[in-house]
Amino acid sequence: ADTGARRGELCALRWSKVNFKTGKVRFDRSIGEDGGAYEKDTKNHQHRVVTLSPQALEVLRRHRAAMAERALACGVGLTEGAFVFSGSADGSAHWWPSNLDTSFRRLCRKAGIPDTVKLHGLRHTQVSELLDAGVPVRTVSGRVGHRNPSTTTNIYSHWIPESDERAAEVVSARIWRD
């Protein structure tokens, strides 16, 4: 929800790609799933750096601390290339994208969120909210890893009633000078 990342990109994310000082995360790999799970380049072969919200940064700090505690309890440390989402004590094994979906559904049920809400829907929500807030399409496109801003506008910009109401207010204020 915070980065608009694809689930495969989240599964491939390593702690070495999270910069806690600058508050940025680099997406440059993905996990594919086709009978088995494998690491690969991102969908469009482009790498991107995304700024995290302070809230997401704090969640990641707590998650890293919990992973380090778990590793210590198992008598190991986190590996140099530890994955952010890992089932292994040392962080050396990535989650499969389908596992991320399963975990998300479990969290939603626990929170009373309907099963109709899907993990990929968070990506749609981010793009819609950013566009509705007036964030430039090029910025939104870059955040979610679209090679071309037209992809963002073709897929994600849909009719948002609140935006239309604001458009009418702008017309009133700027054209009619009310």
mmCIF file of C-alpha atoms in Angstrom:
data_model
loop_
_atom_site.group_PDB
_atom_site.id
_atom_site.type_symbol
_atom_site.label_atom_id
_atom_site.label_comp_id
_atom_site.label_asym_id
_atom_site.label_seq_id
_atom_site.Cartn_x
_atom_site.Cartn_y
_atom_site.Cartn_z
ATOM 1 C CA ALA A 1 0.000 0.000 0.000
ATOM 2 C CA ASP A 2 2.885 2.374 0.718
ATOM 3 C CA THR A 3 5.008 1.713 -2.367
ATOM 4 C CA GLY A 4 2.643 0.380 -5.004
ATOM 5 C CA ALA A 5 5.099 -2.474 -5.513
ATOM 6 C CA ARG A 6 4.089 -5.684 -7.240
ATOM 7 C CA ARG A 7 3.907 -8.761 -5.016
ATOM 8 C CA GLY A 8 6.878 -10.407 -6.770
ATOM 9 C CA GLU A 9 8.949 -7.265 -6.135
ATOM 10 C CA LEU A 10 8.029 -7.370 -2.446
ATOM 11 C CA CYS A 11 9.038 -11.029 -2.219
ATOM 12 C CA ALA A 12 12.430 -10.243 -3.810
ATOM 13 C CA LEU A 13 13.079 -7.226 -1.583
ATOM 14 C CA ARG A 14 16.232 -7.558 0.507
ATOM 15 C CA TRP A 15 17.144 -5.556 3.584
ATOM 16 C CA SER A 16 20.175 -4.231 1.712
ATOM 17 C CA LYS A 17 17.746 -2.387 -0.588
ATOM 18 C CA VAL A 18 16.025 -0.552 2.293
ATOM 19 C CA ASN A 19 17.838 2.632 3.280
ATOM 20 C CA PHE A 20 16.650 3.613 6.732
ATOM 21 C CA LYS A 21 18.669 6.863 6.678
ATOM 22 C CA THR A 22 17.157 8.246 3.477
ATOM 23 C CA GLY A 23 13.787 6.516 3.876
ATOM 24 C CA LYS A 24 14.016 4.995 0.418
ATOM 25 C CA VAL A 25 13.679 1.482 -0.959
ATOM 26 C CA ARG A 26 15.069 0.149 -4.243
ATOM 27 C CA PHE A 27 13.081 -2.344 -6.295
ATOM 28 C CA ASP A 28 15.330 -4.102 -8.790
ATOM 29 C CA ARG A 29 14.351 -7.785 -8.619
ATOM 30 C CA SER A 30 11.203 -9.870 -8.571
ATOM 31 C CA ILE A 31 10.180 -13.400 -7.685
ATOM 32 C CA GLY A 32 8.357 -15.357 -10.353
ATOM 33 C CA GLU A 33 6.273 -18.438 -9.719
ATOM 34 C CA ASP A 34 5.820 -21.099 -12.387
ATOM 35 C CA GLY A 35 5.773 -24.548 -10.829
ATOM 36 C CA GLY A 36 8.653 -23.295 -8.699
ATOM 37 C CA ALA A 37 9.771 -19.909 -7.438
ATOM 38 C CA TYR A 38 12.689 -18.124 -9.054
ATOM 39 C CA GLU A 39 14.367 -14.732 -8.861
ATOM 40 C CA LYS A 40 14.244 -12.540 -11.939
ATOM 41 C CA ASP A 41 14.377 -8.985 -13.186
ATOM 42 C CA THR A 42 11.391 -6.678 -12.620
ATOM 43 C CA LYS A 43 8.395 -6.895 -14.945
ATOM 44 C CA ASN A 44 9.546 -4.079 -17.231
ATOM 45 C CA HIS A 45 13.285 -4.571 -16.534
ATOM 46 C CA GLN A 46 13.489 -1.156 -14.913
ATOM 47 C CA HIS A 47 14.729 -0.489 -11.412
ATOM 48 C CA ARG A 48 13.244 2.216 -9.263
ATOM 49 C CA VAL A 49 13.753 3.916 -5.925
ATOM 50 C CA VAL A 50 10.654 4.810 -3.925
ATOM 51 C CA THR A 51 10.420 7.066 -0.882
ATOM 52 C CA LEU A 52 8.654 5.418 2.048
ATOM 53 C CA SER A 53 6.204 7.151 4.339
ATOM 54 C CA PRO A 54 7.410 7.595 7.942
ATOM 55 C CA GLN A 55 4.792 5.024 8.997
ATOM 56 C CA ALA A 56 6.055 2.374 6.565
ATOM 57 C CA LEU A 57 9.632 3.064 7.605
ATOM 58 C CA GLU A 58 8.705 2.481 11.250
ATOM 59 C CA VAL A 59 6.873 -0.756 10.397
ATOM 60 C CA LEU A 60 9.967 -1.944 8.514
ATOM 61 C CA ARG A 61 12.223 -1.042 11.450
ATOM 62 C CA ARG A 62 10.056 -3.115 13.786
ATOM 63 C CA HIS A 63 9.885 -5.981 11.288
ATOM 64 C CA ARG A 64 13.685 -6.026 10.902
ATOM 65 C CA ALA A 65 14.132 -6.031 14.686
ATOM 66 C CA ALA A 66 11.677 -8.947 15.004
ATOM 67 C CA MET A 67 13.528 -10.870 12.289
ATOM 68 C CA ALA A 68 16.876 -10.248 14.000
ATOM 69 C CA GLU A 69 15.402 -11.469 17.307
ATOM 70 C CA ARG A 70 14.037 -14.589 15.630
ATOM 71 C CA ALA A 71 17.416 -15.293 14.023
ATOM 72 C CA LEU A 72 19.192 -14.838 17.358
ATOM 73 C CA ALA A 73 16.714 -17.161 19.089
ATOM 74 C CA CYS A 74 17.591 -19.788 16.452
ATOM 75 C CA GLY A 75 21.315 -19.271 17.013
ATOM 76 C CA VAL A 76 21.973 -17.572 13.673
ATOM 77 C CA GLY A 77 22.192 -14.062 12.306
ATOM 78 C CA LEU A 78 20.501 -12.519 9.311
ATOM 79 C CA THR A 79 22.461 -13.278 6.147
ATOM 80 C CA GLU A 80 24.088 -10.487 4.162
ATOM 81 C CA GLY A 81 21.424 -10.754 1.469
ATOM 82 C CA ALA A 82 18.495 -11.429 3.814
ATOM 83 C CA PHE A 83 15.025 -11.031 2.340
ATOM 84 C CA VAL A 84 12.526 -8.686 3.993
ATOM 85 C CA PHE A 85 9.864 -11.397 3.674
ATOM 86 C CA SER A 86 11.400 -14.714 4.623
ATOM 87 C CA GLY A 87 10.312 -17.859 6.377
ATOM 88 C CA SER A 88 13.862 -18.921 7.200
ATOM 89 C CA ALA A 89 15.490 -17.910 10.473
ATOM 90 C CA ASP A 90 18.455 -16.279 8.743
ATOM 91 C CA GLY A 91 16.365 -14.548 6.051
ATOM 92 C CA SER A 92 18.013 -16.471 3.236
ATOM 93 C CA ALA A 93 14.829 -17.840 1.640
ATOM 94 C CA HIS A 94 12.279 -15.545 0.007
ATOM 95 C CA TRP A 95 8.529 -15.965 0.222
ATOM 96 C CA TRP A 96 6.625 -17.126 -2.825
ATOM 97 C CA PRO A 97 4.216 -14.516 -4.230
ATOM 98 C CA SER A 98 1.265 -16.833 -3.530
ATOM 99 C CA ASN A 99 2.368 -16.956 0.141
ATOM 100 C CA LEU A 100 2.117 -13.176 0.268
ATOM 101 C CA ASP A 101 -1.468 -13.419 -0.997
ATOM 102 C CA THR A 102 -2.288 -16.049 1.639
ATOM 103 C CA SER A 103 -0.780 -13.976 4.445
ATOM 104 C CA PHE A 104 -2.623 -10.885 3.253
ATOM 105 C CA ARG A 105 -5.954 -12.744 3.215
ATOM 106 C CA ARG A 106 -5.285 -14.041 6.738
ATOM 107 C CA LEU A 107 -4.547 -10.509 7.994
ATOM 108 C CA CYS A 108 -7.679 -9.161 6.293
ATOM 109 C CA ARG A 109 -9.879 -11.809 7.894
ATOM 110 C CA LYS A 110 -8.345 -11.060 11.291
ATOM 111 C CA ALA A 111 -9.093 -7.354 10.776
ATOM 112 C CA GLY A 112 -12.626 -8.005 9.538
ATOM 113 C CA ILE A 113 -11.839 -6.847 6.005
ATOM 114 C CA PRO A 114 -13.880 -8.658 3.322
ATOM 115 C CA ASP A 115 -12.252 -11.288 1.091
ATOM 116 C CA THR A 116 -13.041 -9.093 -1.899
ATOM 117 C CA VAL A 117 -10.062 -6.896 -0.910
ATOM 118 C CA LYS A 118 -7.001 -8.313 -2.662
ATOM 119 C CA LEU A 119 -3.309 -7.542 -2.181
ATOM 120 C CA HIS A 120 -2.997 -6.224 -5.736
ATOM 121 C CA GLY A 121 -5.896 -3.894 -4.932
ATOM 122 C CA LEU A 122 -3.562 -1.948 -2.631
ATOM 123 C CA ARG A 123 -1.513 -1.062 -5.714
ATOM 124 C CA HIS A 124 -4.669 0.190 -7.456
ATOM 125 C CA THR A 125 -5.671 2.130 -4.360
ATOM 126 C CA GLN A 126 -2.313 3.868 -4.137
ATOM 127 C CA VAL A 127 -2.337 4.935 -7.769
ATOM 128 C CA SER A 128 -5.954 6.138 -7.598
ATOM 129 C CA GLU A 129 -5.345 8.089 -4.385
ATOM 130 C CA LEU A 130 -2.144 9.692 -5.710
ATOM 131 C CA LEU A 131 -3.776 10.721 -8.969
ATOM 132 C CA ASP A 132 -6.839 12.006 -7.118
ATOM 133 C CA ALA A 133 -4.573 14.071 -4.848
ATOM 134 C CA GLY A 134 -3.000 15.714 -7.880
ATOM 135 C CA VAL A 135 0.367 13.961 -7.794
ATOM 136 C CA PRO A 136 1.814 14.239 -11.329
ATOM 137 C CA VAL A 137 1.229 11.167 -13.505
ATOM 138 C CA ARG A 138 4.969 10.833 -14.217
ATOM 139 C CA THR A 139 5.677 10.597 -10.476
ATOM 140 C CA VAL A 140 2.924 8.039 -9.906
ATOM 141 C CA SER A 141 4.087 6.052 -12.931
ATOM 142 C CA GLY A 142 7.650 5.999 -11.611
ATOM 143 C CA ARG A 143 6.564 4.899 -8.127
ATOM 144 C CA VAL A 144 4.698 1.861 -9.395
ATOM 145 C CA GLY A 145 7.210 0.898 -12.064
ATOM 146 C CA HIS A 146 5.376 1.708 -15.269
ATOM 147 C CA ARG A 147 7.795 2.288 -18.121
ATOM 148 C CA ASN A 148 5.409 4.724 -19.733
ATOM 149 C CA PRO A 149 3.094 7.232 -17.987
ATOM 150 C CA SER A 150 0.405 6.386 -20.549
ATOM 151 C CA THR A 151 0.196 2.926 -18.964
ATOM 152 C CA THR A 152 -0.703 4.575 -15.674
ATOM 153 C CA THR A 153 -3.366 6.785 -17.202
ATOM 154 C CA ASN A 154 -4.789 3.988 -19.382
ATOM 155 C CA ILE A 155 -5.081 1.470 -16.545
ATOM 156 C CA TYR A 156 -5.594 3.506 -13.404
ATOM 157 C CA SER A 157 -7.179 6.848 -14.080
ATOM 158 C CA HIS A 158 -10.863 6.189 -13.845
ATOM 159 C CA TRP A 159 -13.770 8.410 -12.966
ATOM 160 C CA ILE A 160 -13.529 9.616 -9.391
ATOM 161 C CA PRO A 161 -16.629 11.643 -8.388
ATOM 162 C CA GLU A 162 -14.745 13.715 -5.817
ATOM 163 C CA SER A 163 -12.262 14.770 -8.506
ATOM 164 C CA ASP A 164 -15.071 15.924 -10.762
ATOM 165 C CA GLU A 165 -16.555 17.967 -7.937
ATOM 166 C CA ARG A 166 -13.158 19.581 -7.345
ATOM 167 C CA ALA A 167 -12.842 20.214 -11.089
ATOM 168 C CA ALA A 168 -16.122 22.137 -10.983
ATOM 169 C CA GLU A 169 -14.802 24.197 -8.053
ATOM 170 C CA VAL A 170 -11.636 25.038 -10.048
ATOM 171 C CA VAL A 171 -13.722 26.067 -13.059
ATOM 172 C CA SER A 172 -15.870 28.235 -10.818
ATOM 173 C CA ALA A 173 -12.897 29.900 -9.160
ATOM 174 C CA ARG A 174 -10.643 30.360 -12.192
ATOM 175 C CA ILE A 175 -12.977 30.825 -15.103
ATOM 176 C CA TRP A 176 -16.048 32.367 -13.508
ATOM 177 C CA ARG A 177 -13.924 34.058 -10.813
ATOM 178 C CA ASP A 178 -16.378 33.128 -8.037
#
